[in-house]
């Protein structure tokens, strides 16, 4: 097939619109910087904490609904071995936003943090925070690679444009407008992207449903025609794996800096919570079109299309079923709308990941560790250099493979098994944890995750798990919810080791020169404060006993009698 010039032109026009919006938003950002009494870098990172409520809802939704979300939902419904019953993305994303609003938004927004690493730096200091920054950075880079790989595969299917070209073009545009205006550029371009995504996806649905090569999806939902019913089924033996995936999406999603960047950019706690609730509704609505497209693809006689046989699933192209359906089951102009929707979804996620990782590095690593006297201009410069560097890294990874699922697994796994327990402890149990426990929990979580392995990524497991079974293709399948198990073990390790270390140092069982986090010193300061307080109270009581002044309270006079 020759290069699809109309398709390339349509994407070019869309990117120009997005870029123009980014330029306009960058000017708004500069105006806000002049009005801002605080740090200029905070305007770039959290938008001066005055983001419009509708803009905050749109940018939060656009951050969650990326290319992986759209392609992944269609893929899982089309897959005859999974089906709708395994489409945990919409449920998990909705629950993630709701749980975040109920429990995580208030403690973070009330203290006016700038990044999610601030509470770690406040509690554990710089060294451990720098270590914890690494998994967060890796998760963001893997996420960038995930959505870019989704776009590259989609464009190559629909328009016969080389995947690396699509990846490079999208990454360049996203990096450029993110550099221009920080959070304002990201947020306002997200509005354009979300509107375009919403209209384009729903525009494609009627044409897909009316395809002459497809059977009514209500029939194939319960009847095996071309493949197993697209509704799928969940066996009792798979319940643990299903729950593990759901918790991975739900709790792992709360750990991303991109989520807190939106929360911290709002004016009040109530506005931040409302943003999350509203975004959860939009996420669910935007999940419906790809689910329907996956159902239609499962109900299609591909021999009646120019795609022919074998089917996309038999050719190993289930991950690209959405763009394949758009190309072979829709008129050409509808396919162009579909590719625009995916491009919008990809860019709305890339810019968020770029800004979040750059903000973490500039504030929590560069400013607080390497250059504590850095000026605001220096910090903003570091943010921009970081955006460029992380953008190139993500784009480079996306060109190495077309597998969206590989990077999605890597990104979500890192956040859930390594970071989730740490975040819960530092936000909700700060008085019960210390640096020793946090470091032990990090080591245990990483070690267990490596020992379990990941069959889907070709990483062999060295530690057997309960109820392991062999897949039909010979791969080892973990039925036990091992990711949740690792997270809980990591959480318990943090609490137990923190308590044990506190006992050792507070009781003087270990020398003070071993006490890296100064637990013994904190105890001595606390004891001095308590002694001083007791002494002050005794002096005050003795003074009142010697001189019961007319200003003494009735209770004091009674005690003297």
PDB file of C-alpha atoms in Angstrom, residues 341-461:
ATOM      1  CA  UNK A 341      -8.356   9.980  18.323  1.00  0.00           C
ATOM      2  CA  UNK A 342      -5.460   7.641  19.088  1.00  0.00           C
ATOM      3  CA  UNK A 343      -2.890  10.352  18.345  1.00  0.00           C
ATOM      4  CA  UNK A 344      -4.731  12.667  20.749  1.00  0.00           C
ATOM      5  CA  UNK A 345      -4.822   9.982  23.432  1.00  0.00           C
ATOM      6  CA  UNK A 346      -1.118   9.278  23.037  1.00  0.00           C
ATOM      7  CA  UNK A 347      -0.010  12.888  23.216  1.00  0.00           C
ATOM      8  CA  UNK A 348      -2.230  13.636  26.213  1.00  0.00           C
ATOM      9  CA  UNK A 349      -0.415  10.907  28.162  1.00  0.00           C
ATOM     10  CA  UNK A 350       3.100  11.629  26.908  1.00  0.00           C
ATOM     11  CA  UNK A 351       3.143  15.271  27.959  1.00  0.00           C
ATOM     12  CA  UNK A 352       1.860  14.391  31.439  1.00  0.00           C
ATOM     13  CA  UNK A 353       4.541  11.740  31.966  1.00  0.00           C
ATOM     14  CA  UNK A 354       7.254  14.064  30.649  1.00  0.00           C
ATOM     15  CA  UNK A 355       6.334  16.937  32.949  1.00  0.00           C
ATOM     16  CA  UNK A 356       5.829  14.735  36.010  1.00  0.00           C
ATOM     17  CA  UNK A 357       9.206  12.987  35.737  1.00  0.00           C
ATOM     18  CA  UNK A 358      10.992  16.265  34.946  1.00  0.00           C
ATOM     19  CA  UNK A 359       9.344  17.952  37.956  1.00  0.00           C
ATOM     20  CA  UNK A 360      10.428  15.140  40.278  1.00  0.00           C
ATOM     21  CA  UNK A 361      14.018  15.322  39.066  1.00  0.00           C
ATOM     22  CA  UNK A 362      14.324  19.121  39.098  1.00  0.00           C
ATOM     23  CA  UNK A 363      12.772  19.666  42.528  1.00  0.00           C
ATOM     24  CA  UNK A 364      13.544  16.574  44.587  1.00  0.00           C
ATOM     25  CA  UNK A 365      16.885  15.552  43.102  1.00  0.00           C
ATOM     26  CA  UNK A 366      18.602  18.581  41.553  1.00  0.00           C
ATOM     27  CA  UNK A 367      17.383  21.333  43.882  1.00  0.00           C
ATOM     28  CA  UNK A 368      17.253  19.448  47.187  1.00  0.00           C
ATOM     29  CA  UNK A 369      20.347  17.275  46.722  1.00  0.00           C
ATOM     30  CA  UNK A 370      22.779  18.555  44.082  1.00  0.00           C
ATOM     31  CA  UNK A 371      22.253  22.325  44.180  1.00  0.00           C
ATOM     32  CA  UNK A 372      20.356  23.550  47.229  1.00  0.00           C
ATOM     33  CA  UNK A 373      21.025  27.196  46.326  1.00  0.00           C
ATOM     34  CA  UNK A 374      19.763  26.839  42.770  1.00  0.00           C
ATOM     35  CA  UNK A 375      17.855  29.843  41.438  1.00  0.00           C
ATOM     36  CA  UNK A 376      14.398  29.605  39.920  1.00  0.00           C
ATOM     37  CA  UNK A 377      15.885  30.054  36.446  1.00  0.00           C
ATOM     38  CA  UNK A 378      18.241  27.139  37.027  1.00  0.00           C
ATOM     39  CA  UNK A 379      15.402  24.889  38.204  1.00  0.00           C
ATOM     40  CA  UNK A 380      13.284  25.766  35.158  1.00  0.00           C
ATOM     41  CA  UNK A 381      16.288  25.078  32.943  1.00  0.00           C
ATOM     42  CA  UNK A 382      16.722  21.655  34.553  1.00  0.00           C
ATOM     43  CA  UNK A 383      13.004  20.933  34.011  1.00  0.00           C
ATOM     44  CA  UNK A 384      13.367  21.666  30.297  1.00  0.00           C
ATOM     45  CA  UNK A 385      16.542  19.616  29.879  1.00  0.00           C
ATOM     46  CA  UNK A 386      14.884  16.734  31.750  1.00  0.00           C
ATOM     47  CA  UNK A 387      11.831  16.878  29.470  1.00  0.00           C
ATOM     48  CA  UNK A 388      14.108  16.581  26.440  1.00  0.00           C
ATOM     49  CA  UNK A 389      16.155  13.750  27.934  1.00  0.00           C
ATOM     50  CA  UNK A 390      13.212  11.676  29.176  1.00  0.00           C
ATOM     51  CA  UNK A 391      11.334  12.245  25.915  1.00  0.00           C
ATOM     52  CA  UNK A 392      14.253  10.885  23.885  1.00  0.00           C
ATOM     53  CA  UNK A 393      14.598   7.899  26.229  1.00  0.00           C
ATOM     54  CA  UNK A 394      10.899   7.004  25.949  1.00  0.00           C
ATOM     55  CA  UNK A 395      10.893   7.417  22.164  1.00  0.00           C
ATOM     56  CA  UNK A 396      14.021   5.282  21.862  1.00  0.00           C
ATOM     57  CA  UNK A 397      12.435   2.475  23.879  1.00  0.00           C
ATOM     58  CA  UNK A 398       9.223   2.685  21.817  1.00  0.00           C
ATOM     59  CA  UNK A 399      11.220   2.044  18.648  1.00  0.00           C
ATOM     60  CA  UNK A 400      12.709  -1.180  20.036  1.00  0.00           C
ATOM     61  CA  UNK A 401       9.408  -3.087  20.134  1.00  0.00           C
ATOM     62  CA  UNK A 402       5.792  -2.778  19.017  1.00  0.00           C
ATOM     63  CA  UNK A 403       4.511  -4.487  22.164  1.00  0.00           C
ATOM     64  CA  UNK A 404       2.365  -2.077  24.154  1.00  0.00           C
ATOM     65  CA  UNK A 405       1.699  -4.686  26.817  1.00  0.00           C
ATOM     66  CA  UNK A 406       5.402  -5.109  27.678  1.00  0.00           C
ATOM     67  CA  UNK A 407       5.838  -1.478  28.687  1.00  0.00           C
ATOM     68  CA  UNK A 408       2.438  -1.337  30.390  1.00  0.00           C
ATOM     69  CA  UNK A 409       3.409  -4.301  32.585  1.00  0.00           C
ATOM     70  CA  UNK A 410       6.790  -2.773  33.419  1.00  0.00           C
ATOM     71  CA  UNK A 411       5.316   0.628  34.300  1.00  0.00           C
ATOM     72  CA  UNK A 412       2.416  -0.644  36.406  1.00  0.00           C
ATOM     73  CA  UNK A 413       4.447  -3.353  38.124  1.00  0.00           C
ATOM     74  CA  UNK A 414       7.135  -0.951  39.262  1.00  0.00           C
ATOM     75  CA  UNK A 415       4.644   1.451  40.825  1.00  0.00           C
ATOM     76  CA  UNK A 416       2.473  -1.184  42.499  1.00  0.00           C
ATOM     77  CA  UNK A 417       5.051  -3.608  43.884  1.00  0.00           C
ATOM     78  CA  UNK A 418       7.743  -1.066  44.811  1.00  0.00           C
ATOM     79  CA  UNK A 419       6.215   2.382  45.377  1.00  0.00           C
ATOM     80  CA  UNK A 420       2.646   1.719  46.587  1.00  0.00           C
ATOM     81  CA  UNK A 421       3.549   0.406  50.066  1.00  0.00           C
ATOM     82  CA  UNK A 422       6.037   3.260  50.544  1.00  0.00           C
ATOM     83  CA  UNK A 423       3.404   5.869  49.665  1.00  0.00           C
ATOM     84  CA  UNK A 424       0.782   4.382  52.006  1.00  0.00           C
ATOM     85  CA  UNK A 425       3.241   4.397  54.909  1.00  0.00           C
ATOM     86  CA  UNK A 426       4.578   7.916  54.420  1.00  0.00           C
ATOM     87  CA  UNK A 427       1.103   9.455  54.032  1.00  0.00           C
ATOM     88  CA  UNK A 428      -0.944   7.502  56.581  1.00  0.00           C
ATOM     89  CA  UNK A 429       1.558   5.960  59.018  1.00  0.00           C
ATOM     90  CA  UNK A 430       4.359   8.554  59.305  1.00  0.00           C
ATOM     91  CA  UNK A 431       4.712   8.076  63.065  1.00  0.00           C
ATOM     92  CA  UNK A 432       5.211   4.319  62.737  1.00  0.00           C
ATOM     93  CA  UNK A 433       7.860   4.225  60.010  1.00  0.00           C
ATOM     94  CA  UNK A 434      11.425   5.414  59.543  1.00  0.00           C
ATOM     95  CA  UNK A 435      14.183   5.258  56.965  1.00  0.00           C
ATOM     96  CA  UNK A 436      15.385   1.827  58.036  1.00  0.00           C
ATOM     97  CA  UNK A 437      11.971   0.285  57.428  1.00  0.00           C
ATOM     98  CA  UNK A 438      11.499   2.126  54.130  1.00  0.00           C
ATOM     99  CA  UNK A 439      14.861   0.919  52.817  1.00  0.00           C
ATOM    100  CA  UNK A 440      14.171  -2.659  53.932  1.00  0.00           C
ATOM    101  CA  UNK A 441      10.721  -2.593  52.297  1.00  0.00           C
ATOM    102  CA  UNK A 442      12.234  -1.329  49.048  1.00  0.00           C
ATOM    103  CA  UNK A 443      14.886  -4.064  48.976  1.00  0.00           C
ATOM    104  CA  UNK A 444      12.397  -6.825  49.851  1.00  0.00           C
ATOM    105  CA  UNK A 445       9.881  -5.641  47.232  1.00  0.00           C
ATOM    106  CA  UNK A 446      12.483  -5.492  44.459  1.00  0.00           C
ATOM    107  CA  UNK A 447      14.043  -8.823  45.423  1.00  0.00           C
ATOM    108  CA  UNK A 448      10.715 -10.668  45.522  1.00  0.00           C
ATOM    109  CA  UNK A 449       9.630  -9.179  42.190  1.00  0.00           C
ATOM    110  CA  UNK A 450      12.843 -10.329  40.536  1.00  0.00           C
ATOM    111  CA  UNK A 451      12.580 -13.808  42.066  1.00  0.00           C
ATOM    112  CA  UNK A 452       8.986 -14.267  40.870  1.00  0.00           C
ATOM    113  CA  UNK A 453       9.921 -13.290  37.315  1.00  0.00           C
ATOM    114  CA  UNK A 454       7.488 -12.362  34.556  1.00  0.00           C
ATOM    115  CA  UNK A 455       6.633 -15.110  32.036  1.00  0.00           C
ATOM    116  CA  UNK A 456       4.925 -12.645  29.694  1.00  0.00           C
ATOM    117  CA  UNK A 457       8.215 -10.759  29.381  1.00  0.00           C
ATOM    118  CA  UNK A 458      10.340 -13.879  29.125  1.00  0.00           C
ATOM    119  CA  UNK A 459      11.893 -13.389  32.587  1.00  0.00           C
ATOM    120  CA  UNK A 460      12.146 -16.802  34.296  1.00  0.00           C
ATOM    121  CA  UNK A 461      10.958 -17.110  37.883  1.00  0.00           C
TER     122      UNK A 461
END
